[in-house]
Coordinates of C-alpha atoms in Angstrom, one line a residue:
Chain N
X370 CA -12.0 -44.9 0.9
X371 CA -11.7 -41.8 -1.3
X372 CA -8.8 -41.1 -3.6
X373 CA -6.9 -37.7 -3.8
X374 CA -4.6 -39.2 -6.2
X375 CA -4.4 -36.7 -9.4
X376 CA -2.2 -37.3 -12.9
X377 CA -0.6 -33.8 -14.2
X378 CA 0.7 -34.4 -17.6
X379 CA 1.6 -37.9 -17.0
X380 CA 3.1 -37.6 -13.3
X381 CA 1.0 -39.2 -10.7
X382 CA 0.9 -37.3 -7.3
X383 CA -0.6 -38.8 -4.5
X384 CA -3.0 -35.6 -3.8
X385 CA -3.1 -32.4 -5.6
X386 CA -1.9 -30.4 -2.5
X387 CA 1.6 -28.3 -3.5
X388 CA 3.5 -25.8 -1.9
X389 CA 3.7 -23.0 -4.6
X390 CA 7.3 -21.3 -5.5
X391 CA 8.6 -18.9 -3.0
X392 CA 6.7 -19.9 0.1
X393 CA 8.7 -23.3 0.9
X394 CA 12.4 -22.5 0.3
X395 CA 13.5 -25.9 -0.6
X396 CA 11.5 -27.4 2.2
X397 CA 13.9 -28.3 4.7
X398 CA 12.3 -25.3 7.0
X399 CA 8.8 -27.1 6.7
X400 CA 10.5 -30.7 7.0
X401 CA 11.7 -29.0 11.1
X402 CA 7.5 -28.9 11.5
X403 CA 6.4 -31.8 9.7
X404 CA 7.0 -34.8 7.4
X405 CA 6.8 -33.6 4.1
X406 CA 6.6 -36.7 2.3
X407 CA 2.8 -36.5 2.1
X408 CA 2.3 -33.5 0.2
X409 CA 1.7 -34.0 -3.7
X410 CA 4.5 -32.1 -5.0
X411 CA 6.6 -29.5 -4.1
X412 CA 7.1 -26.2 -6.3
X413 CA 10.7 -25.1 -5.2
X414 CA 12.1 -21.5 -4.8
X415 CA 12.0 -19.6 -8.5
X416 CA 15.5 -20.3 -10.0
X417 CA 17.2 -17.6 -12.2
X418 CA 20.6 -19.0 -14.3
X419 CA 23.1 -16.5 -11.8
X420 CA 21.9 -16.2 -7.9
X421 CA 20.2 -13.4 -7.3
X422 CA 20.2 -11.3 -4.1
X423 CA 16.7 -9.8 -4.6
X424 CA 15.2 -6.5 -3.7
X425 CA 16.2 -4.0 -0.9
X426 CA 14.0 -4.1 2.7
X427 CA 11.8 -4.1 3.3
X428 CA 10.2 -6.6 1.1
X429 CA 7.1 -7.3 3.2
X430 CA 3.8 -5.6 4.4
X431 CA 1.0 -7.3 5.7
X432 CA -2.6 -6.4 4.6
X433 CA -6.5 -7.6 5.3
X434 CA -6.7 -11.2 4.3
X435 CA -3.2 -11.6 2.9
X436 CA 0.5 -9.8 2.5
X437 CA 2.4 -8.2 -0.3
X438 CA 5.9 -9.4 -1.1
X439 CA 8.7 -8.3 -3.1
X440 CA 11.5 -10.7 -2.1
X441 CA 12.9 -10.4 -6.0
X442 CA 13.3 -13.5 -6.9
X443 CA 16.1 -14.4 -4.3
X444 CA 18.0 -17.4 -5.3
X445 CA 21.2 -19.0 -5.3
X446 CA 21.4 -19.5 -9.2
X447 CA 20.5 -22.4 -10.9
X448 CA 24.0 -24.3 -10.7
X449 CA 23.5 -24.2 -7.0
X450 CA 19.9 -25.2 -6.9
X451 CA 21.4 -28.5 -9.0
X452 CA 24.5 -29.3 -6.9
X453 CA 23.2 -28.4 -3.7
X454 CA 19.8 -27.8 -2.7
X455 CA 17.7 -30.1 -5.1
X456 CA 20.5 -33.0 -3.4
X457 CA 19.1 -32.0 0.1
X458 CA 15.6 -31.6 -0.8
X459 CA 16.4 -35.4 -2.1
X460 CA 17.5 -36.5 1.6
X461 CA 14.3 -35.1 2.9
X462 CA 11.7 -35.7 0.2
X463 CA 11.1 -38.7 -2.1
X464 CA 8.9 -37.6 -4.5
X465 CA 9.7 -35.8 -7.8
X466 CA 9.1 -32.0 -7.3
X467 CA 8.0 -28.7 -9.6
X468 CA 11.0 -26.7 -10.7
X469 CA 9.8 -22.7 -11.0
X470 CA 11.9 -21.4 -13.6
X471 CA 12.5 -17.2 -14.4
X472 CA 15.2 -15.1 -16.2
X473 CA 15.4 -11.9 -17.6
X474 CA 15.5 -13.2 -21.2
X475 CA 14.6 -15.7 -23.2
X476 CA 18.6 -17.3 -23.4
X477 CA 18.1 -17.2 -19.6
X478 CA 14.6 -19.2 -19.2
X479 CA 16.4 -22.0 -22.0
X480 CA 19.4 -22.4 -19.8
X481 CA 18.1 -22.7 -16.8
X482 CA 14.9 -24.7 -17.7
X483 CA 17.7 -26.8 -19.6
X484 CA 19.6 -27.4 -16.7
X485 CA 16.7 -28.0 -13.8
X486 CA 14.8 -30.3 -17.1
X487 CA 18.2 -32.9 -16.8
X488 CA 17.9 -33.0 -12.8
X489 CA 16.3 -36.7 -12.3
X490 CA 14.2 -35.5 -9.3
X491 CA 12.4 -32.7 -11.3
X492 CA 9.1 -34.2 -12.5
X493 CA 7.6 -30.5 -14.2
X494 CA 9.1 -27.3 -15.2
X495 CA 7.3 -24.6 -14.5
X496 CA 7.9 -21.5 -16.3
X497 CA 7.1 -18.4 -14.4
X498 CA 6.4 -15.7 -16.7
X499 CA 4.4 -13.4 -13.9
X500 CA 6.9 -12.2 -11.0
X501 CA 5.9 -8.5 -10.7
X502 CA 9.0 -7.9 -8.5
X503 CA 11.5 -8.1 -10.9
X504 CA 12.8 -5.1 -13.2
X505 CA 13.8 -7.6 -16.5
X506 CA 11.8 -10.0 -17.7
X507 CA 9.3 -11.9 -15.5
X508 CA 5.9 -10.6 -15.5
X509 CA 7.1 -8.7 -19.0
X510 CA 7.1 -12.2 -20.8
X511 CA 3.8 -12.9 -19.8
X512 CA 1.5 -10.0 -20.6
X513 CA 1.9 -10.4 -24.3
X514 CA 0.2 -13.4 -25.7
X515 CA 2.8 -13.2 -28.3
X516 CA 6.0 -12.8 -26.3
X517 CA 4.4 -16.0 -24.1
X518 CA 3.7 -18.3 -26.8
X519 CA 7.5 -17.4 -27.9
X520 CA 8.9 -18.2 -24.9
X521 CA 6.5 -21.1 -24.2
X522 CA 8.0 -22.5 -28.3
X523 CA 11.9 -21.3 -27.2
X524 CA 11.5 -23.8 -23.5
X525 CA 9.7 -26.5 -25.4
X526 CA 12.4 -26.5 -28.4
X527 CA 14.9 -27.3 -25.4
X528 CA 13.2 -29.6 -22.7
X529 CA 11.7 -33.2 -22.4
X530 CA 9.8 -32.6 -19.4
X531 CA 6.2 -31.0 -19.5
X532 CA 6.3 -27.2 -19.2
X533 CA 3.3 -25.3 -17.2
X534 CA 3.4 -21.6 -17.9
X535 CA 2.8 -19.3 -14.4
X536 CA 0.6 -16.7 -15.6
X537 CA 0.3 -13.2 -14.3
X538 CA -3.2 -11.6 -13.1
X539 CA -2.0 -8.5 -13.8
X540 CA -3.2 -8.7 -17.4
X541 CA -6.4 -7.9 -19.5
X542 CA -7.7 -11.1 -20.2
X543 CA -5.7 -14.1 -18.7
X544 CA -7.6 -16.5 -21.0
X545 CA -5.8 -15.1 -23.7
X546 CA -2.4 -15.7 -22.5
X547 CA -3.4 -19.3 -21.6
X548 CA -4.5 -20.1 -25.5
X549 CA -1.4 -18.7 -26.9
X550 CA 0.9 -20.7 -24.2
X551 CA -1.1 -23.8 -25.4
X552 CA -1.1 -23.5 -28.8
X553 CA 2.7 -22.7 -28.6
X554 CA 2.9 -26.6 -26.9
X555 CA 2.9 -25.7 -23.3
X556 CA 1.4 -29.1 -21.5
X557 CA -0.3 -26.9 -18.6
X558 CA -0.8 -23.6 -17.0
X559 CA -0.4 -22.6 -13.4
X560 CA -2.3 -19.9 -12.1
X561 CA -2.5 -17.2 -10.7
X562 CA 0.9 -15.6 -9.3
X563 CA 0.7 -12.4 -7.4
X564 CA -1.5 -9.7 -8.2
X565 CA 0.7 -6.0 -8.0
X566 CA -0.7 -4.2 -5.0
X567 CA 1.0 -1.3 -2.1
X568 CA 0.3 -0.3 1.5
X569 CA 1.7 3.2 2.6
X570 CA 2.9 3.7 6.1
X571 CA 0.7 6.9 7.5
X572 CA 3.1 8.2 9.9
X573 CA 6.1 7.8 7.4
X574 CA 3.9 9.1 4.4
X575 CA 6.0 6.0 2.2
X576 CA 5.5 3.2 0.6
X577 CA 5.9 0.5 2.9
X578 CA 7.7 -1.8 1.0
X579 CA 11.4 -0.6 -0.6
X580 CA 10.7 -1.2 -3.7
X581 CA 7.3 0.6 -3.9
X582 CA 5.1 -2.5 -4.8
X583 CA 4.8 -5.9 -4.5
X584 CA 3.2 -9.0 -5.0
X585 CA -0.1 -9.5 -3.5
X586 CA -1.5 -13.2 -1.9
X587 CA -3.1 -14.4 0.5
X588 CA -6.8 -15.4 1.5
X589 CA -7.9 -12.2 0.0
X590 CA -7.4 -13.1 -3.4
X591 CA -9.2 -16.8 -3.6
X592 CA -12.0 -15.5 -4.9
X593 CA -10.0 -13.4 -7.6
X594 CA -7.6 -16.4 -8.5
X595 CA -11.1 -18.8 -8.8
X596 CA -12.6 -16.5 -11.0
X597 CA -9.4 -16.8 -13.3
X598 CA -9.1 -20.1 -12.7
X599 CA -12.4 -20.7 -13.9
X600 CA -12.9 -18.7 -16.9
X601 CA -9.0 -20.4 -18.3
X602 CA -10.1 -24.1 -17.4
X603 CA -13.1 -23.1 -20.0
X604 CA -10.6 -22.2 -22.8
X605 CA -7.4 -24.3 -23.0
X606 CA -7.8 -28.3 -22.8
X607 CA -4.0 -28.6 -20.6
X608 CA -4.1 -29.3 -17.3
X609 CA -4.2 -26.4 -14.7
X610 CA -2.6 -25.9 -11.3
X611 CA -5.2 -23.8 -9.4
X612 CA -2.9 -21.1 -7.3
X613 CA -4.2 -17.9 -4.9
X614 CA -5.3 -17.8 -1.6
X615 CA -5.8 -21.1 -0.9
X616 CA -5.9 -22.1 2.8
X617 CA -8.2 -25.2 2.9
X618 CA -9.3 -28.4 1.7
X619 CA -12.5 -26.8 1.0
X620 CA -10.8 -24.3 -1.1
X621 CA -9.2 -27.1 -2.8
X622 CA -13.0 -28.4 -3.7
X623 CA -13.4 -25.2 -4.9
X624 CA -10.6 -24.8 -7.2
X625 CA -10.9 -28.6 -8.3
X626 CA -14.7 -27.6 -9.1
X627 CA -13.2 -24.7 -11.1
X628 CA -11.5 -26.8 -13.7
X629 CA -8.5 -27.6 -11.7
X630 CA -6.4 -30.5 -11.6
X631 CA -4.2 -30.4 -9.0
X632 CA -3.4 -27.1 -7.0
X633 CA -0.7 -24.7 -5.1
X634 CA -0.3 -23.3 -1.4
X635 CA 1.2 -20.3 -1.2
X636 CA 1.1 -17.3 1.4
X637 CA -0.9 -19.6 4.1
X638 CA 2.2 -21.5 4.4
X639 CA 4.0 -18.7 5.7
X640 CA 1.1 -17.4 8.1
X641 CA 0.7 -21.5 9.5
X642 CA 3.2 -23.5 8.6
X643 CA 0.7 -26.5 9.0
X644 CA -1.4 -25.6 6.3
X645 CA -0.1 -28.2 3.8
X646 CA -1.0 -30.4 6.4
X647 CA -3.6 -29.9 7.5
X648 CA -5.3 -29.4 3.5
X649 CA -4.2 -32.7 3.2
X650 CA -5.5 -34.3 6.6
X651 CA -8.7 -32.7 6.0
X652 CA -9.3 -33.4 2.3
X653 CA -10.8 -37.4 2.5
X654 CA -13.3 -35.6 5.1
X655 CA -14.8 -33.3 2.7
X656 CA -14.5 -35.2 0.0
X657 CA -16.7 -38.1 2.0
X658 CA -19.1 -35.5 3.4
X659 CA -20.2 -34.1 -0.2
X660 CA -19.9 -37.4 -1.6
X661 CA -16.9 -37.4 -3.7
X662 CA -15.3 -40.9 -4.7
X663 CA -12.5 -39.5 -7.0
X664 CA -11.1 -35.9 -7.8
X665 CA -11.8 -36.7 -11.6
X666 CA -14.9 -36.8 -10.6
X667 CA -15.7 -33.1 -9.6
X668 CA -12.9 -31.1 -12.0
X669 CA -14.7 -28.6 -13.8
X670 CA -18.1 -29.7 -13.0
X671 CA -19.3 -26.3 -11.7
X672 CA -21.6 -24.7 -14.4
Chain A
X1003 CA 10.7 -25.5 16.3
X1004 CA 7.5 -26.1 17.7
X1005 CA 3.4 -24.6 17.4
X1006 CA 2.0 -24.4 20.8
X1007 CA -1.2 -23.0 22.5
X1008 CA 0.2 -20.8 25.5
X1009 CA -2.4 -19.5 28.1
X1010 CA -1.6 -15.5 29.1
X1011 CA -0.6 -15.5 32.5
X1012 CA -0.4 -11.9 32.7
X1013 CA -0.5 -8.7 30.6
X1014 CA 0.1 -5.5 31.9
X1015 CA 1.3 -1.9 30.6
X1016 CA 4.9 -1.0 32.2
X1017 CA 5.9 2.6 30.0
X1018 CA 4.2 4.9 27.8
X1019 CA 2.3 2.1 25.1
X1020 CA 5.0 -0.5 26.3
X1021 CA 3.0 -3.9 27.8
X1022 CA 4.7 -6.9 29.5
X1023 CA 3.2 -9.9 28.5
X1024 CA 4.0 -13.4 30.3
X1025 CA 2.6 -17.2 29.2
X1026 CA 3.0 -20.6 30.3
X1027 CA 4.8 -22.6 28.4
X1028 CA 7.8 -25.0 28.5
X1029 CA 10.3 -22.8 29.1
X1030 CA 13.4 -25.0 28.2
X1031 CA 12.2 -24.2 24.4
X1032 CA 14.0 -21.4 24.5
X1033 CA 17.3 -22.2 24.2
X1034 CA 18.9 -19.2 24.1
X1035 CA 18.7 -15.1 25.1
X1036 CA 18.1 -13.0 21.9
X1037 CA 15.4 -15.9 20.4
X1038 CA 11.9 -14.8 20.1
X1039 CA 8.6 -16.2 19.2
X1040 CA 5.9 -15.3 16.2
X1041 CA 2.5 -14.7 17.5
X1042 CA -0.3 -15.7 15.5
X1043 CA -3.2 -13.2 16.2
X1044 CA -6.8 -13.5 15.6
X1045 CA -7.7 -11.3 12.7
X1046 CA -4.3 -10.7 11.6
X1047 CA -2.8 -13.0 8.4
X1048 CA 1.1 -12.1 9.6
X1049 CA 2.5 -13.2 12.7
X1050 CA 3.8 -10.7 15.0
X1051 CA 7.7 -11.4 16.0
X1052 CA 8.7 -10.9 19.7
X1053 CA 11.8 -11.1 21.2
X1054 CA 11.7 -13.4 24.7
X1055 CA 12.6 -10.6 27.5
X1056 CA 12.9 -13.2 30.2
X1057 CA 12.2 -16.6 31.1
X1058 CA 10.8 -19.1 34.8
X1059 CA 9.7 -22.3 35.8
X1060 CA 7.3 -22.5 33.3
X1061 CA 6.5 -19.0 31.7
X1062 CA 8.2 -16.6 29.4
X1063 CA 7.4 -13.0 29.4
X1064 CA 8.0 -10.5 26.6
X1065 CA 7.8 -7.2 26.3
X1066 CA 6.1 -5.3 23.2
X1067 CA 5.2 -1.8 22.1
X1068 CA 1.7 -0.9 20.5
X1069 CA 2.7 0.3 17.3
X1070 CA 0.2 -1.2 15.0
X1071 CA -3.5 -3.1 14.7
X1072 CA -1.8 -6.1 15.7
X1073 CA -0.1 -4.8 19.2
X1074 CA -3.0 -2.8 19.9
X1075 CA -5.0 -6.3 19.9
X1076 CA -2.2 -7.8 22.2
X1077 CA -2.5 -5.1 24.6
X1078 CA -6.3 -6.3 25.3
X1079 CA -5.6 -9.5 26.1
X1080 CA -6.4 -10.5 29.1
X1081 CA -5.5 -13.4 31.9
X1082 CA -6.5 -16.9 31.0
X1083 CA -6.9 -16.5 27.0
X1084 CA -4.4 -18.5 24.6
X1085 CA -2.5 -17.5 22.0
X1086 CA -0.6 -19.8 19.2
X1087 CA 3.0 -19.3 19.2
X1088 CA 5.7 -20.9 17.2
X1089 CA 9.0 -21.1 19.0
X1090 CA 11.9 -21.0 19.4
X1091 CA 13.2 -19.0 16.5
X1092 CA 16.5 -17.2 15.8
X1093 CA 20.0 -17.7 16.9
X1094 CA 19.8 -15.5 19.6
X1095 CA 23.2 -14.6 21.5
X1096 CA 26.4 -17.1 22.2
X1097 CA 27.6 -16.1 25.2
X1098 CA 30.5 -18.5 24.9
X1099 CA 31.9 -15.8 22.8
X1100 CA 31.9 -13.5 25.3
X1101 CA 33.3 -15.4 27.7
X1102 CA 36.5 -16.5 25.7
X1103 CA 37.0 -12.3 25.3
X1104 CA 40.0 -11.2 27.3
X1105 CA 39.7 -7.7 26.0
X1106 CA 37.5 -5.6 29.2
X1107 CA 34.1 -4.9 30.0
X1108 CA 31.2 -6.5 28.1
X1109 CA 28.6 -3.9 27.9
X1110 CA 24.6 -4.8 27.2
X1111 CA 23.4 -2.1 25.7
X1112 CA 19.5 -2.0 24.6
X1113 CA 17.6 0.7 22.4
X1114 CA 13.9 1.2 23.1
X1115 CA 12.1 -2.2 22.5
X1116 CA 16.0 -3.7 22.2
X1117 CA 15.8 -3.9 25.7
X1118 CA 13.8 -7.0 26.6
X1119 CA 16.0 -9.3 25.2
X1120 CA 18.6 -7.6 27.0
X1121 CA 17.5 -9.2 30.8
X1122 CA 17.4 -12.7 29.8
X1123 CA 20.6 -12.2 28.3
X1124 CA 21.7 -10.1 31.4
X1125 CA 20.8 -13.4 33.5
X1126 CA 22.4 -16.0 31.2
X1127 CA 25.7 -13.7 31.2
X1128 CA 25.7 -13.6 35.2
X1129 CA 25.1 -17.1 35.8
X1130 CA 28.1 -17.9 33.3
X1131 CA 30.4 -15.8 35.7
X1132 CA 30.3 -12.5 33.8
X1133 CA 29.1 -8.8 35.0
X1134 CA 28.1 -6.8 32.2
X1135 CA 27.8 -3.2 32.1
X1136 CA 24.2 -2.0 31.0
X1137 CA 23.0 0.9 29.4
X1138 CA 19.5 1.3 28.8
X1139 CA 18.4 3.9 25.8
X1140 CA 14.8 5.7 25.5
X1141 CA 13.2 8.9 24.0
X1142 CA 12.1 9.7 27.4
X1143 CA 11.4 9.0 30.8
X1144 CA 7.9 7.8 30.2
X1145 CA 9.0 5.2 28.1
X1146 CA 11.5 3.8 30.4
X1147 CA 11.2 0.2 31.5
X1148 CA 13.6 -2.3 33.4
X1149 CA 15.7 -0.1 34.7
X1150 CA 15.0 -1.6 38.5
X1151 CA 14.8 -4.7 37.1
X1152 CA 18.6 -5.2 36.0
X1153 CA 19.5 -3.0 39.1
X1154 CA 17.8 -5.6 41.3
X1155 CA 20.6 -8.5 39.3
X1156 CA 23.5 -6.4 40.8
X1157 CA 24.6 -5.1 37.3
X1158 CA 25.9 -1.9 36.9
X1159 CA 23.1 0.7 35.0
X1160 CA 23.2 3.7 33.1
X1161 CA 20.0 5.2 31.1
X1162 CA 20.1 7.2 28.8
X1163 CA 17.1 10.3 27.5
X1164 CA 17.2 11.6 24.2
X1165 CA 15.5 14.0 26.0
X1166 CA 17.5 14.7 29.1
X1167 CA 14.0 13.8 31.3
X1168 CA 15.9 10.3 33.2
X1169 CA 19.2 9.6 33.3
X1170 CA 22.1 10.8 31.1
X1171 CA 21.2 13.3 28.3
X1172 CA 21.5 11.7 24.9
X1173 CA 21.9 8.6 23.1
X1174 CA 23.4 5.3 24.3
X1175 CA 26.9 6.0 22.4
X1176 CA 27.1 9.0 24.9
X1177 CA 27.6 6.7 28.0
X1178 CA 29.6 4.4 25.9
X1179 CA 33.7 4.3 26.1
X1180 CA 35.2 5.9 23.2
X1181 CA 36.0 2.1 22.1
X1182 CA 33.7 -1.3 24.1
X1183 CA 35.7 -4.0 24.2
X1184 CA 32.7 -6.9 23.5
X1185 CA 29.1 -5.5 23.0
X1186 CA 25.5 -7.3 23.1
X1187 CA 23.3 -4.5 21.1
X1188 CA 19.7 -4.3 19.9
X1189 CA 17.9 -1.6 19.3
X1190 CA 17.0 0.6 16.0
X1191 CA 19.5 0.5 13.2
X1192 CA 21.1 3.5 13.5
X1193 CA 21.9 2.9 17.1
X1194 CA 23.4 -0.4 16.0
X1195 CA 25.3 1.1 13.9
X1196 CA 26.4 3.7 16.3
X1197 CA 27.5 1.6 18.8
X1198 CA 29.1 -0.8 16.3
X1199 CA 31.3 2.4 16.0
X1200 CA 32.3 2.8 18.8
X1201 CA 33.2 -1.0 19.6
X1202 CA 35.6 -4.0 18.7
X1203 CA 33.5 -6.6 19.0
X1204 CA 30.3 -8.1 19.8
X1205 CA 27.0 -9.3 19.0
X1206 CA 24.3 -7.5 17.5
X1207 CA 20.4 -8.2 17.2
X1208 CA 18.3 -7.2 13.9
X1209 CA 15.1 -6.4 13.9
X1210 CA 13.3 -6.5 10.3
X1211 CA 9.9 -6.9 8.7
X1212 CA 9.2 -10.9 8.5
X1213 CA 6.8 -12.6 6.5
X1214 CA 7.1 -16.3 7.7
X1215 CA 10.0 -15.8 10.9
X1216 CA 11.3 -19.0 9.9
X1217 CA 13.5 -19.1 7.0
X1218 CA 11.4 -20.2 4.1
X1219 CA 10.1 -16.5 2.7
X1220 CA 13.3 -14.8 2.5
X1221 CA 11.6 -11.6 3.2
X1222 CA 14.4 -10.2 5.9
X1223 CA 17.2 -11.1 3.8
X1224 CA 20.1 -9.2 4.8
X1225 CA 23.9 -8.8 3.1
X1226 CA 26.8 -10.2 5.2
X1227 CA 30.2 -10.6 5.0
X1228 CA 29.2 -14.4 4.6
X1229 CA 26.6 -13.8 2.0
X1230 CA 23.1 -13.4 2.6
X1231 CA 21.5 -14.6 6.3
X1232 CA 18.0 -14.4 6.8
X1233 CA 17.3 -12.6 9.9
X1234 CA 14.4 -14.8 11.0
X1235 CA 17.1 -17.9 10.4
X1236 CA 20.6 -16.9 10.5
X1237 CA 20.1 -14.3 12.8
X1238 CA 18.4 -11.9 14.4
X1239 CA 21.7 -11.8 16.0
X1240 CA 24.7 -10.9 13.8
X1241 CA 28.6 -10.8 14.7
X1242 CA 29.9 -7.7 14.6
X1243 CA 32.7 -8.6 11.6
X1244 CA 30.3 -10.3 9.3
X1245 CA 27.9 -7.6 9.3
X1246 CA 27.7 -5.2 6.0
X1247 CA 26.0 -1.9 6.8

C-alpha cells in the first residue's frame, strides 16, 4: 500500500489532489458528478469583502492546449461565502477546505481574510495576489516584492491560520516574490495563477474576450508552471502548492518531483469534470509502478 | 448530469454549412426541450455546447453549424464513431407556463441555429394540447432547414429571408403581431431582443461562450432581474420579465 497522504503547514490531507480557485464554484456542481469527499482539499471561488459581478462577456476563449478566462473575480462577497455557501459546501464535504482570498486594497484582503480565517471549516487562507482580470489590486499586489511582503505582514498581523500567497507568472523573476512573501511570514506559496494572454476573432477583427485579455491555463502551460515551480521550491523553505496545467497523476509526479507538496487542478476541471477523480484513482498506480512508498519521498528530488 | 460515450448514428449536411447530427443514447436524459449537451472533441480542450433539436426511442439528434475548428471536426464524423457527451444541461423551456397563458397564440419563433431546439419544443408543446405558431428566421434560402419538418407536425409556418430568397422578406419581427401574447425565442441577441419587443411574455434561450457548461466557471454569467444566472446553469432559457438587456 502506498500513501498519498501529505501535511501542508500542519493540515493533513489525505492526497495532495485540490481543485484550484475558480474552477470548482463551491463544489456542489462537481458533487452532481461525483463524491467529492476524496479529494485532498478544496480551494473555493476567490472571495472579495463586497460581491462582485465580474467582467462583461464574453469572458472565455478557447486556445491550443488550454483557455483564457476573465470571469473577474465573480463572487457573492465574503459575508455570503460565510453564511451561505461555506454552510453548504459543509453538507456536501467534510474536510477542511482552502479559502482564496482577493481585494482591491490591503483593508480589503485583512477583512476578508479576517472573516474566512474565523470560519471553523477553513483549514488555509490563501492570499491571491495574481488575478490579472481585475482593474484594482490583484495581480498589482503581487509584482512588487515589496508591496507582497506588505501585504503578506498586514494578513499575518490579522490571522491564526497559515497564509499561502498565489503568485503571479506574469512577473520578472517569481523567485523573488516568493523570498519576500516568506520572509514577511507567509507559511507557503501557491503557484502559478494564470498567465495574461489574448485570442482575436479574424472575421470580427476583435479581441475575443470583452475585456481584451485574460487569464491563460490549461495543459499548455504545465511545462511553464513546472519550470516556476521548480526554480521557487529551490529558494524559499515553505511548503508549495504546485498549480498550472495539471491534468494527471503523472503530472502530479511531476510537480511533487519539482519541490512540491501538495498540488492544484484547475482548467482540466472544467474541460472533464472527472479529472479530480480520476488524478486521484490513478495516483497509487504510478506511484507503485516507479516505486514510490511515500510522497515525502520524491518532493524535490529532481536535480 | 451524466458523462456518456454516444455512438454517431448519423451525420449529414441539411443547409449551407448546417449538419444534422443524431446518437444513441438514453433519450429520457433529456428532460426537457431547450437543454443541450457539451461535446468533448478530440483535439479541442473546450467542449462544444449544442442545443438537443429532437429526441426518439433511443437517439437524439442536433443540429450545428460549422463555424469554427471544432464544428468543422464534427462535420467529419462519420457513422459508428463515439463521442463523450455530458448531459443534460440547462433549464431548457417550461411549457407548463405556457399552458396556464390565457392570453392568444403562442408563437415558436427560431433565429438561424435557434431553430433546432425549436422542434423538440414544437413536439412537447403539441403533445401537451397546444398549437403554436412557428416562424422560422435565416439569411437566406440556402441556409434554411426544418421548414418541412414542423410542416409535417401540422403547425402553422412562416419563414422568414433577410434576403427575400424563401419566404417572407425580412426578419422574424416582420411576420410577428405587433404584440405576441407568449413567445418561445432563440436565436442571436438582437433578434431576442427584437422579438422581446414585440411580445408580453414568454421564454427566451441564451446562447453565450461557456467554459465548463455546467455552472462551476461562471464564464456566461448574465445580469437578471434576480441577480446573476449562469447561462449554462440557470438558463439558457430566461423569462421574459427577469431578463436585463
Amino acid at each position: 500500500m502506498v500513501n498519498t497522504k501529505v501535511e501542508l503547514s500542519g493540515l493533513t490531507l489525505d492526497n495532495p489532489v485540490i481543485p484550484a480557485s475558480g474552477t470548482f464554484g463551491f463544489g456542489k456542481e462537481f458533487a452532481e458528478f461525483y463524491d467529492i469527499n476524496i479529494l485532498g482539499s478544496i480551494a473555493v471561488k476567490g472571495t472579495t469583502p463586497e460581491p462582485r459581478y465580474g467582467n462583461e462577456l464574453p469572458r472565455i476563449a478557447e486556445c491550443a492546449g488550454g483557455m483564457i478566462n476573465s470571469v473577474g473575480l465573480q463572487n457573492p462577497g465574503m459575508k455570503a461565502v460565510c453564511e451561505k455557501e461555506l454552510p453548504e459546501l459543509a453538507k456536501i464535504y467534510n474536510k477542511k477546505v482552502i479559502a482564496n482570498i482577493c481585494g482591491s486594497s490591503e483593508e480589503d484582503y485583512v477583512k476578508c481574510a479576517s472573516m474566512l480565517d474565523a470560519q471553523e471549516q477553513v483549514g488555509i487562507l490563501e492570499i491571491n495576489i495574481s488575478c490579472p482580470n481585475v482593474k484594482c489590486g490583484g495581480m498589482s499586489f503581487g509584482t512588487d516584492p515589496n508591496t507582497a511582503a506588505e501585504l503578506t505582514k498586514a494578513v499575518k498581523a490579522v490571522v491564526r491560520k497559515p497564509v499561502y500567497m498565489k503568485l503571479s507568472p506574469n512577473v520578472t523573476d517569481i523567485t523573488e516574490i516568493a523570498k519576500a512573501c516568506e520572509a514577511a511570514g507567509a507559511d507557503g506559496i501557491s503557484l502559478i495563477n494564470t498567465l495574461v494572454g489574448m485570442r482575436i476573432d479574424i472575421k470580427r477583427r476583435s479581441p475575443v474576450i470583452a475585456n481584451e485579455t485574460g487569464g491563460f491555463s490549461g495543459p499548455a502551460i504545465f511545462p511553464v508552471a513546472l519550470g516556476m515551480v521548480y526554480r521557487t521550491a529551490k529558494a524559499v523553505d515553505i511548503p508549495i502548492m504546485g498549480i498550472g496545467g495539471i491534468s494527471s497523476a503523472r503530472d502530479v509526479i511531476e510537480m511533487i518531483m519539482a519541490g512540491a507538496t501538495a498540488v492544484q487542478v484547475g482548467a482540466a476541471n472544467l474541460s472533464d469534470p472527472f479529472t479530480c477523480k480520476r488524478i486521484i484513482e490513478e495516483l497509487p498506480e504510478v506511484m507503485e509502478e516507479l516505486g514510490i512508498e511515500d510522497l515525502s519521498e520524491i518532493r524535490g528530488c529532481a536535480k | 448530469m451524466n458523462d456518456v460515450t454516444c455512438a454517431i448514428k448519423s451525420n449529414k449536411k441539411i443547409a449551407d454549412q448546417v449538419y444534422e447530427m443524431e446518437f444513441y443514447v438514453n433519450d429520457d436524459l433529456i428532460e426537457r426541450p431547450g437543454q443541450f449537451v457539451d461535446i468533448k472533441l478530440d483535439g479541442f480542450f473546450l467542449r462544444r455546447p449544442i442545443s438537443v433539436a429532437n429526441k426518439a426511442e433511443g437517439s437524439i439528434t442536433l443540429v450545428y453549424k460549422v463555424v469554427g475548428e471544432g464544428t468543422k471536426m464534427m462535420s467529419s464524423l462519420k457513422k459508428g464513431e463515439t463521442l463523450d457527451l455530458l448531459m443534460p444541461l440547462g433549464n431548457g423551456y417550461d411549457i407548463c407556463k405556457a399552458e396556464s397563458t390565457e392570453d392568444g397564440d403562442i408563437y415558436l419563433i427560431g433565429g438561424g441555429l435557434g431553430v433546432p431546439p425549436m422542434y423538440l419544443l414544437a413536439s412537447s408543446l403539441i403533445r401537451a394540447g397546444e398549437k403554436p405558431k412557428v416562424i422560422l428566421g435565416f439569411n437566406t434560402s440556402e441556409e434554411v432547414f426544418y421548414e418541412d419538418k414542423f410542416a409535417a407536425l401540422g403547425l402553422d409556418v412562416t419563414v422568414a429571408t433577410v434576403d427575400g430568397s424563401h419566404g417572407i422578406k425580412g426578419m422574424v419581427t416582420d411576420a410577428m403581431p405587433p404584440e405576441a401574447g407568449y413567445v418561445f425565442a432563440c436565436g442571436p441577441e438582437p433578434m431576442l431582443k427584437a422579438v422581446y419587443e414585440r411580445s408580453r411574455d414568454g421564454q427566451f434561450s441564451f446562447e453565450s461562450r461557456m467554459g465548463c457548461g455546467f455552472g462551476a466557471c461562471m464564464g456566461c454569467s448574465c445580469r437578471t432581474k434576480y441577480g446573476s444566472k449562469r447561462i449554462c446553469k440557470d438558463g439558457p432559457v430566461l423569462d421574459r420579465e427577469e431578463i436585463i438587456w
